[in-house]
CSV table of N, CA and C in Angstrom, one decimal:
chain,number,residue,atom,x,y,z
A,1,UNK,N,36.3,-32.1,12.9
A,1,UNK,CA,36.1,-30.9,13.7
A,1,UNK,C,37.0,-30.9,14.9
A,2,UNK,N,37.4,-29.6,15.1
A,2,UNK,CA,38.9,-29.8,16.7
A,2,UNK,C,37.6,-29.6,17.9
A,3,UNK,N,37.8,-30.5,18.6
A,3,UNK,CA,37.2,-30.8,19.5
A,3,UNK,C,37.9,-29.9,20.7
A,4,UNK,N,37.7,-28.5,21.8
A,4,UNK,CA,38.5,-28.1,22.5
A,4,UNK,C,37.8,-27.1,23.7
A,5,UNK,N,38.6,-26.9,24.9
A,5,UNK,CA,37.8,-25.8,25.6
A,5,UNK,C,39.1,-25.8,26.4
A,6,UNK,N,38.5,-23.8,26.7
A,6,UNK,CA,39.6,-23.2,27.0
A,6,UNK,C,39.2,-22.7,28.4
A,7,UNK,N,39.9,-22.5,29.4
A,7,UNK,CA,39.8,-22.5,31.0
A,7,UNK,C,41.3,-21.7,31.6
A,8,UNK,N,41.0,-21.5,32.9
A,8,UNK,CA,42.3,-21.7,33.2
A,8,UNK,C,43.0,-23.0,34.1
A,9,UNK,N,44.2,-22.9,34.3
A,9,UNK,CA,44.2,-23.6,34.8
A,9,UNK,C,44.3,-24.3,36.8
A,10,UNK,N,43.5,-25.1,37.1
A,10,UNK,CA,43.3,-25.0,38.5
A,10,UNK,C,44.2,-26.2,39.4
A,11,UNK,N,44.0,-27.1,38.7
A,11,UNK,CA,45.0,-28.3,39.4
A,11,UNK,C,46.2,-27.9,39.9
A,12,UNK,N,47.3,-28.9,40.6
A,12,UNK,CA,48.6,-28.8,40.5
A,12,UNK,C,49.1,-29.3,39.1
A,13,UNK,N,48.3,-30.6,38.9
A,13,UNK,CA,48.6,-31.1,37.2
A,13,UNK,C,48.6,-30.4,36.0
A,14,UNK,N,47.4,-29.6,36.1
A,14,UNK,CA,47.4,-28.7,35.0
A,14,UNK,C,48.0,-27.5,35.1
A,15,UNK,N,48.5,-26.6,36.3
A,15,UNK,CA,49.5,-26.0,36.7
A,15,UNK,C,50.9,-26.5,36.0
A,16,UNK,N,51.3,-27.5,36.2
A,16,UNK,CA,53.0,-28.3,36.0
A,16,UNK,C,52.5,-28.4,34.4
A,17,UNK,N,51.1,-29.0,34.3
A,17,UNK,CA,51.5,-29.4,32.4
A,17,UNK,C,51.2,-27.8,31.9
A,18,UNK,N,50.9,-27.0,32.3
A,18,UNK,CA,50.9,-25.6,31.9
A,18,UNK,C,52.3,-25.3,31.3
A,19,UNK,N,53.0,-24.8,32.8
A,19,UNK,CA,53.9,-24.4,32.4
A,19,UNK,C,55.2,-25.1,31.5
A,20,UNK,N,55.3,-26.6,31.9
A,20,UNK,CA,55.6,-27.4,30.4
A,20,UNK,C,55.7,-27.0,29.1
A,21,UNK,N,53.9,-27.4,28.9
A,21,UNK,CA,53.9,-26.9,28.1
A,21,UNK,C,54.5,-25.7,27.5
A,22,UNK,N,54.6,-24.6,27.7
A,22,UNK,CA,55.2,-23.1,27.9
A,22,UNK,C,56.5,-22.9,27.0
A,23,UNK,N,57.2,-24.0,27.9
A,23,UNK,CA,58.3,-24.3,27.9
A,23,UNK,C,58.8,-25.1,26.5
A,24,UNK,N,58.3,-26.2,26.2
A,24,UNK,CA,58.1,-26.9,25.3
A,24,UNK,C,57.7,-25.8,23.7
A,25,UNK,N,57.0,-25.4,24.1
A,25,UNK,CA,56.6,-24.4,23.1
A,25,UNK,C,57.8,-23.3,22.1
A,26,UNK,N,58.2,-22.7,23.8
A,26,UNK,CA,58.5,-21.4,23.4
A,26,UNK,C,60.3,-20.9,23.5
A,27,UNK,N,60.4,-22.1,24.3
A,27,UNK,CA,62.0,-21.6,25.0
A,27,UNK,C,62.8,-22.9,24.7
A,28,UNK,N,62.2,-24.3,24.6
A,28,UNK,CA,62.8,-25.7,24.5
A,28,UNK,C,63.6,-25.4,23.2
A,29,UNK,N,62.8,-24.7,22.0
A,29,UNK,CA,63.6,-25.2,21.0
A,29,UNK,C,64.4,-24.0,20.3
A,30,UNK,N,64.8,-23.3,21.3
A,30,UNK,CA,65.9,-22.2,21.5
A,30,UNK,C,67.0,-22.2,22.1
A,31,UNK,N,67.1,-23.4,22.7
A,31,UNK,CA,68.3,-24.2,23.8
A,31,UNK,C,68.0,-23.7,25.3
A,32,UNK,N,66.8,-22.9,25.7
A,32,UNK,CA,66.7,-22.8,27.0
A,32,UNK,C,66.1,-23.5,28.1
A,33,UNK,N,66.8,-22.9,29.3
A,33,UNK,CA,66.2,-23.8,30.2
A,33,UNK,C,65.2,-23.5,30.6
A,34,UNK,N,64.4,-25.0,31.8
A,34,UNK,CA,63.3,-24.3,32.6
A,34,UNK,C,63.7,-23.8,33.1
A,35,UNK,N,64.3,-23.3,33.6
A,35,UNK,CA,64.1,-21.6,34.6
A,35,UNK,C,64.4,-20.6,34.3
A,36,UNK,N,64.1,-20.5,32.8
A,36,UNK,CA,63.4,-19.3,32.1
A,36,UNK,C,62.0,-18.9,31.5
A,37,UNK,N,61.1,-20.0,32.3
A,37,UNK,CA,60.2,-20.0,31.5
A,37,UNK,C,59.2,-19.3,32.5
A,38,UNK,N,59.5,-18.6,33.9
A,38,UNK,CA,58.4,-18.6,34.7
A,38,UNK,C,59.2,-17.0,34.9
A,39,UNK,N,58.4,-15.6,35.5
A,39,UNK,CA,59.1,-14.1,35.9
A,39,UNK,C,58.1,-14.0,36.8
A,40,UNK,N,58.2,-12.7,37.2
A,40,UNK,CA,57.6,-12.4,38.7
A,40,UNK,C,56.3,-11.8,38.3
A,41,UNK,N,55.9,-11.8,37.0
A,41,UNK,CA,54.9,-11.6,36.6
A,41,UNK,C,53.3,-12.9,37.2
A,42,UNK,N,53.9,-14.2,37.6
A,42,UNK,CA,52.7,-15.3,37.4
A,42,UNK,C,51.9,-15.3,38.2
A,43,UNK,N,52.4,-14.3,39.7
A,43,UNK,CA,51.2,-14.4,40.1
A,43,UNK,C,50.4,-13.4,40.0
A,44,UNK,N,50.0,-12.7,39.4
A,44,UNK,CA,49.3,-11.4,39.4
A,44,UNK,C,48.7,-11.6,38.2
A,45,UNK,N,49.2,-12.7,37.5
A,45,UNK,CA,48.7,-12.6,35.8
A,45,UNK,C,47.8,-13.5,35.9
A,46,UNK,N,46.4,-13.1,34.8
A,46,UNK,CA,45.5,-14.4,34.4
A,46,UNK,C,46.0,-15.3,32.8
A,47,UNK,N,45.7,-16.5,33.4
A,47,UNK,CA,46.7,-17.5,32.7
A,47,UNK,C,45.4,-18.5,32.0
A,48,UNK,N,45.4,-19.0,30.6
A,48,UNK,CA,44.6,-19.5,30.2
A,48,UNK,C,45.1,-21.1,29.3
A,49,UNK,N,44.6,-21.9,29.5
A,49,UNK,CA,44.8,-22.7,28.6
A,49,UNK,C,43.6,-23.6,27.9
A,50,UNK,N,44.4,-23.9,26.4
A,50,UNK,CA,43.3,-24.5,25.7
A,50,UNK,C,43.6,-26.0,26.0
A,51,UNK,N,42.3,-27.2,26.0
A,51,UNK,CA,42.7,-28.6,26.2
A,51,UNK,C,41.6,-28.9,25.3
A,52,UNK,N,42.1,-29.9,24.6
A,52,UNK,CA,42.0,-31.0,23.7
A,52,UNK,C,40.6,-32.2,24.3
A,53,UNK,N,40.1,-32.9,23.7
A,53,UNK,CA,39.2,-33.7,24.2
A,53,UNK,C,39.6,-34.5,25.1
A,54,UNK,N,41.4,-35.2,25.1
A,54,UNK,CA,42.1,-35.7,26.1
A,54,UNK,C,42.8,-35.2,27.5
A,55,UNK,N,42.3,-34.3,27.3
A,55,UNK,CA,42.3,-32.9,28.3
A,55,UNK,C,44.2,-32.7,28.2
A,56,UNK,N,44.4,-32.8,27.2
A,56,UNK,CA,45.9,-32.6,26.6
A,56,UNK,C,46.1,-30.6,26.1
A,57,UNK,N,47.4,-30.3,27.3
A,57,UNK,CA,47.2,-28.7,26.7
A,57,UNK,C,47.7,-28.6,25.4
A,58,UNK,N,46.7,-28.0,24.8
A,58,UNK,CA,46.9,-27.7,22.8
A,58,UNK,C,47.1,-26.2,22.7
A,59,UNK,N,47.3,-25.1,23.6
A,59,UNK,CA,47.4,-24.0,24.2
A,59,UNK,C,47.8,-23.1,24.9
A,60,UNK,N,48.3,-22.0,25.3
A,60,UNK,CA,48.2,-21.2,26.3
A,60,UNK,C,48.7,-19.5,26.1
A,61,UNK,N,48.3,-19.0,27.1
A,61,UNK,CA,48.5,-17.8,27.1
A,61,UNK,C,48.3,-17.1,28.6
A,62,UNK,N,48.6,-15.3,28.5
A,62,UNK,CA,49.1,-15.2,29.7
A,62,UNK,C,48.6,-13.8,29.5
A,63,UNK,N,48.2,-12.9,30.8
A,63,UNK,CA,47.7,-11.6,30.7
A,63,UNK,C,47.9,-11.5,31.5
A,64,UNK,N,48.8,-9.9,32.0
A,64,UNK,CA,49.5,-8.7,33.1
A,64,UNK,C,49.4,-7.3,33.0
A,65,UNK,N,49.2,-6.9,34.3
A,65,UNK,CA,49.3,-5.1,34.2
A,65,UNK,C,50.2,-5.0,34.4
A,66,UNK,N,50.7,-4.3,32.9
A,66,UNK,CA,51.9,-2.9,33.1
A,66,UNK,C,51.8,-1.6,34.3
A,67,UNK,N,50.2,-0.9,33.8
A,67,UNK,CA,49.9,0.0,34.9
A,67,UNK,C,48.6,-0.2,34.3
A,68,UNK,N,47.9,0.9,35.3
A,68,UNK,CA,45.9,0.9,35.1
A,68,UNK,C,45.4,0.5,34.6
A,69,UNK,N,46.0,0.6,33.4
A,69,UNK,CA,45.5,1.0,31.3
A,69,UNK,C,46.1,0.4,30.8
A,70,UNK,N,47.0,-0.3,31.3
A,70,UNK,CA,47.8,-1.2,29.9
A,70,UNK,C,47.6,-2.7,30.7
A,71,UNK,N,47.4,-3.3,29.8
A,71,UNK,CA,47.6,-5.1,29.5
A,71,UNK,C,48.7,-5.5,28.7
A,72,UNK,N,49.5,-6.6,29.2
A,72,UNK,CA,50.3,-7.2,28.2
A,72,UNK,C,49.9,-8.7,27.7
A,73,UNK,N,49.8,-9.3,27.0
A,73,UNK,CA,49.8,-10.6,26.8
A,73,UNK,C,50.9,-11.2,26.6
A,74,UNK,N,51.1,-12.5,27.1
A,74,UNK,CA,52.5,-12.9,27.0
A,74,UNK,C,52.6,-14.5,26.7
A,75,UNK,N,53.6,-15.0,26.6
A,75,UNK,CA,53.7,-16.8,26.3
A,75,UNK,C,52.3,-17.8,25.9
A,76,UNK,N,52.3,-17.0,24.6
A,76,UNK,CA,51.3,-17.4,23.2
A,76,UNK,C,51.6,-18.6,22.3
A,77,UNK,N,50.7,-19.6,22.5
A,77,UNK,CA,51.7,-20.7,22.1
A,77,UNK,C,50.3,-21.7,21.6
A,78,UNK,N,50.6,-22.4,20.6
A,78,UNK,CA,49.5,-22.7,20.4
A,78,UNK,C,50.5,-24.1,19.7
A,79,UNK,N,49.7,-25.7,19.6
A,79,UNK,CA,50.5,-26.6,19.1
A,79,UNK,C,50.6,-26.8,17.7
A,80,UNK,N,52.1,-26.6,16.7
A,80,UNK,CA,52.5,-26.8,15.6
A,80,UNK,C,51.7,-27.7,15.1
A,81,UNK,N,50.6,-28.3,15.2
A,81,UNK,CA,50.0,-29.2,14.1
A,81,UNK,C,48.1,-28.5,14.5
A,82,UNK,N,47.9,-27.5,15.2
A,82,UNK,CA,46.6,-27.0,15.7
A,82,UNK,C,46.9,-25.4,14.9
A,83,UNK,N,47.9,-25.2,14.4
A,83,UNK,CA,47.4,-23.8,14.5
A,83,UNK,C,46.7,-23.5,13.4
A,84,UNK,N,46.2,-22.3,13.4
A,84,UNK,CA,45.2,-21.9,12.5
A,84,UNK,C,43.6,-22.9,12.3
A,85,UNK,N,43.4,-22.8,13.8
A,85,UNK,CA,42.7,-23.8,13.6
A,85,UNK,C,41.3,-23.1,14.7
A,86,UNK,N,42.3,-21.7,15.4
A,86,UNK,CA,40.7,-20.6,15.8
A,86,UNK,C,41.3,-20.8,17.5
A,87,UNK,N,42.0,-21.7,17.9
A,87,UNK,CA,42.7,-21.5,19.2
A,87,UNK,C,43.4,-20.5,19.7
A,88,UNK,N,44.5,-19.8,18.6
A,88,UNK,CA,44.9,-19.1,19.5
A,88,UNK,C,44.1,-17.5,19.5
A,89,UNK,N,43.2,-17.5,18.2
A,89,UNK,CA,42.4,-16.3,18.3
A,89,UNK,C,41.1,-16.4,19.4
A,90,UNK,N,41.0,-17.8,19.8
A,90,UNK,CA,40.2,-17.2,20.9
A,90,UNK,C,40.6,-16.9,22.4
A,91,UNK,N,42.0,-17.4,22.3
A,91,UNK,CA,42.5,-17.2,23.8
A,91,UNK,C,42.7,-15.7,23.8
A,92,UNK,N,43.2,-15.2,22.9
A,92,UNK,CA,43.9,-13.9,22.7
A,92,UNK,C,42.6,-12.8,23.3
A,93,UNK,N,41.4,-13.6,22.6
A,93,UNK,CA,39.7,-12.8,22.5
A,93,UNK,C,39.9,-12.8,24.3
A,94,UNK,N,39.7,-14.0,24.6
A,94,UNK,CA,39.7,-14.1,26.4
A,94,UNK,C,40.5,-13.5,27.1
A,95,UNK,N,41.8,-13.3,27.0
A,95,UNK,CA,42.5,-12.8,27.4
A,95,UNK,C,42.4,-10.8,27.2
A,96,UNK,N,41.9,-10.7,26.1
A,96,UNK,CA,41.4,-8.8,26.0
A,96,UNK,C,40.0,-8.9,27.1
A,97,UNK,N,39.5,-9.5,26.7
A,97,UNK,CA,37.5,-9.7,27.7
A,97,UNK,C,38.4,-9.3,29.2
A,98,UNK,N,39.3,-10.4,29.7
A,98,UNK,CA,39.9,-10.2,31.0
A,98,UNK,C,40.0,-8.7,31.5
A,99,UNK,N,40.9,-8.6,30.9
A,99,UNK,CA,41.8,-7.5,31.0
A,99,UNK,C,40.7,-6.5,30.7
A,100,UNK,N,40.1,-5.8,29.8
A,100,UNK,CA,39.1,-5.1,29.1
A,100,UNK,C,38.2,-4.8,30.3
A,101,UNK,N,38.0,-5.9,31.1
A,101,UNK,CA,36.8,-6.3,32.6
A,101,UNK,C,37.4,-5.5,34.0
A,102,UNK,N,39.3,-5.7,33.2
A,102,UNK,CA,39.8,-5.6,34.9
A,102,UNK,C,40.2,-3.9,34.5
A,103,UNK,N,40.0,-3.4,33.7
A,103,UNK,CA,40.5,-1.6,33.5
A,103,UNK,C,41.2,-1.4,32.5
A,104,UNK,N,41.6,-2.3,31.9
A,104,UNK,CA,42.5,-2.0,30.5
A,104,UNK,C,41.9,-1.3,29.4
A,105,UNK,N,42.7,-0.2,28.7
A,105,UNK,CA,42.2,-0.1,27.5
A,105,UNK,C,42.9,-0.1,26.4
A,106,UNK,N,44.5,-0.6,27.0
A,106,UNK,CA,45.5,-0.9,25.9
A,106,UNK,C,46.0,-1.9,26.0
A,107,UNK,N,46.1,-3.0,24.7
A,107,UNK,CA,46.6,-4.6,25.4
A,107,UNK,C,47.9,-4.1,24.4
A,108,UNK,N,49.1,-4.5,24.9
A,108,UNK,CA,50.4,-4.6,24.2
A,108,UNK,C,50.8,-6.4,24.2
A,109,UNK,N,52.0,-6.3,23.5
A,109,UNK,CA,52.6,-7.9,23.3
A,109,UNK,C,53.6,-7.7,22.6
A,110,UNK,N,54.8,-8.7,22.7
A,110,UNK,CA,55.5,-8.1,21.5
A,110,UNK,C,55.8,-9.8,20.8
A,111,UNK,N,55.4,-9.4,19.3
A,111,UNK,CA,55.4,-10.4,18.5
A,111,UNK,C,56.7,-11.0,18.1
A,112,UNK,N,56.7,-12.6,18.0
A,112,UNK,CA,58.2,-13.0,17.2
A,112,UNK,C,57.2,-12.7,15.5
A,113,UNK,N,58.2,-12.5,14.6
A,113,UNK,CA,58.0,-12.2,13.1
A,113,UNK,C,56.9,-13.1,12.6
A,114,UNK,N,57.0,-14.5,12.8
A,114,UNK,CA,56.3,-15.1,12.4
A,114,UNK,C,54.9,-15.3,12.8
A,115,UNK,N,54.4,-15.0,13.9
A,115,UNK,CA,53.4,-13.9,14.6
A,115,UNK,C,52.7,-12.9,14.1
A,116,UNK,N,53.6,-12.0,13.6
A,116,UNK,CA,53.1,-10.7,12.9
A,116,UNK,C,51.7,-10.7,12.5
A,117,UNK,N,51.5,-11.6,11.4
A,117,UNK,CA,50.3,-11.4,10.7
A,117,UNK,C,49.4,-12.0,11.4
A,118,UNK,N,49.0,-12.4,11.9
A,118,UNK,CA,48.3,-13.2,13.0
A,118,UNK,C,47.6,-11.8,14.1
A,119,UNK,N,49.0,-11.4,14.6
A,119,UNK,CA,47.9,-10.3,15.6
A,119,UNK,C,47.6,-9.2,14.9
A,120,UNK,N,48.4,-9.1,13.2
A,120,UNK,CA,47.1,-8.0,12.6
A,120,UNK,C,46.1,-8.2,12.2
A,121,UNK,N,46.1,-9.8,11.9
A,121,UNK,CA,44.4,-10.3,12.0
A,121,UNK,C,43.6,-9.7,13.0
A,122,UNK,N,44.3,-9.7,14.6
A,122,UNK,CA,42.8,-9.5,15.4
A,122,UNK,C,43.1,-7.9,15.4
A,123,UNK,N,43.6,-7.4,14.7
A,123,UNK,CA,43.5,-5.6,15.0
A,123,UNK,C,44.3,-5.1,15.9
A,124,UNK,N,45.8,-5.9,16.1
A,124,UNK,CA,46.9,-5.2,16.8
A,124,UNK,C,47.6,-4.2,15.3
A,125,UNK,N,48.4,-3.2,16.0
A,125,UNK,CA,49.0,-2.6,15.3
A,125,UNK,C,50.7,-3.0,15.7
A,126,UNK,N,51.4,-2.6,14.9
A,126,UNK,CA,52.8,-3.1,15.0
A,126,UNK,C,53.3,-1.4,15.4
A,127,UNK,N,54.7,-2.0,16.3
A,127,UNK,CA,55.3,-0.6,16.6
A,127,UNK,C,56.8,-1.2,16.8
A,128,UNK,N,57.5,-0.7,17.5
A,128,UNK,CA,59.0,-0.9,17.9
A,128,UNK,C,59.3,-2.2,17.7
A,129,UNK,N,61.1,-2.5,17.3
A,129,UNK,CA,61.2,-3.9,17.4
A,129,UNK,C,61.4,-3.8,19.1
A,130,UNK,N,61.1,-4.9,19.6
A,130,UNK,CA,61.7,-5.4,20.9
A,130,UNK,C,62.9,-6.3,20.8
A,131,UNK,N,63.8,-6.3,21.9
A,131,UNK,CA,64.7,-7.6,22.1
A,131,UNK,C,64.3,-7.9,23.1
A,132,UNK,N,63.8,-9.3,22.8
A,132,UNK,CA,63.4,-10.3,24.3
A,132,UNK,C,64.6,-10.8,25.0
A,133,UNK,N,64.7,-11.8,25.6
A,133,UNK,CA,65.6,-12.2,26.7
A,133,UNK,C,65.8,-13.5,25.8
A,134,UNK,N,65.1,-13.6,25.1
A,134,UNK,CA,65.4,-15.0,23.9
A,134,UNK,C,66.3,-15.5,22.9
A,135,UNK,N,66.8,-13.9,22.4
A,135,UNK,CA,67.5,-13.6,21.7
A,135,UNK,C,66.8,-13.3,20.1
A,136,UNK,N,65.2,-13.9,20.1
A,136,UNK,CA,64.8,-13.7,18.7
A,136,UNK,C,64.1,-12.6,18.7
A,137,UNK,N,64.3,-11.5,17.3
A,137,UNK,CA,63.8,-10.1,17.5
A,137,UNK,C,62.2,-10.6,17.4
A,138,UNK,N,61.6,-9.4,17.8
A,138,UNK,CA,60.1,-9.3,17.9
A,138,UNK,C,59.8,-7.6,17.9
A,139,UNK,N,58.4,-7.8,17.4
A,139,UNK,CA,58.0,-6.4,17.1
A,139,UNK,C,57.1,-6.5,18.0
A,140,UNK,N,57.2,-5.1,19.1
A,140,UNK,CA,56.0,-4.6,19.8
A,140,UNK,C,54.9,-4.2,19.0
A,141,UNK,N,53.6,-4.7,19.5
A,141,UNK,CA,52.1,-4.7,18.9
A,141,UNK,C,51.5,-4.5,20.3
A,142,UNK,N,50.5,-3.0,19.6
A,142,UNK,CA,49.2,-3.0,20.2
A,142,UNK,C,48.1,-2.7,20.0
A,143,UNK,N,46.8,-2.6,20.8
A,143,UNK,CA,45.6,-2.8,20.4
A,143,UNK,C,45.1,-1.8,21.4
A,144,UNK,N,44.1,-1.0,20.8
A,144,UNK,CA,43.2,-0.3,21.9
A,144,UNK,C,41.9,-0.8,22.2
A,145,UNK,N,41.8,-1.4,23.3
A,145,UNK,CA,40.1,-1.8,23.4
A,145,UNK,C,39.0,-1.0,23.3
A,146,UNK,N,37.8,-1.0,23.3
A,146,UNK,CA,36.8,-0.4,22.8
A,146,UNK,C,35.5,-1.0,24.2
């Protein structure tokens, strides 16, 4: 059984292995650099990560207002030998609760392909493709909260 719990993060340590991790995740094995892995979004955003019994990040995720009513979730990442394993659907859960708490009634995201089926698990709907700054296409998804 995955032993794990999700927080955010408060140290400088877990701050720095945060955004690492991020990085390692999402942008490392695209040829980019760190200094694409942080926007002017971090400080206004609630930031979550999942840790391991070795308090190793196995996780993370990110949540921003567009305006009033909209939430975005962003830098979704969960570790290639953990997924599907209920991690990244519960950050996603925490991350709507947030947002849902702070006025939102529309979470958006925009998925890479292999994603897709995953956030129609939790009841996103798919809409436009997006081009990210990454170069790999992704389809905008969204969800209305209740």
């Amino acid at each position: 059984m995955l032993n794990y719990f999700i927080k955010s993060p408060e140290t400088p340590d877990e701050w720095d292995n945060y955004f690492l991790f991020r990085w390692e995740m999402l942008r490392k094995p695209l040829g980019m650099s760190k200094d694409s892995l942080e926007d002017d979004q971090e400080g206004s955003s609630f930031h979550l990560i999942a840790l391991d019994c070795h308090k190793k990040i196995v996780g993370s995720g990110r949540v921003h207002f567009n305006s009033n009513e909209e939430a975005q979730i962003r830098y979704m990442a969960v570790s290639e030998d953990l997924k599907r394993k209920g991690i990244g659907s519960e950050i996603v859960q925490k991350l709507e609760e947030h947002a849902g708490k702070s006025g939102a009634r529309t979470v958006i995201l925009n998925a890479r392909e292999e994603a897709i089926d995953f956030y129609l698990s939790l009841d996103y709907l798919e809409g436009d493709p997006y081009q990210s700054d990454t170069g790999i296409p992704h389809i905008t998804m969204k969800k209305i909260l209740y």
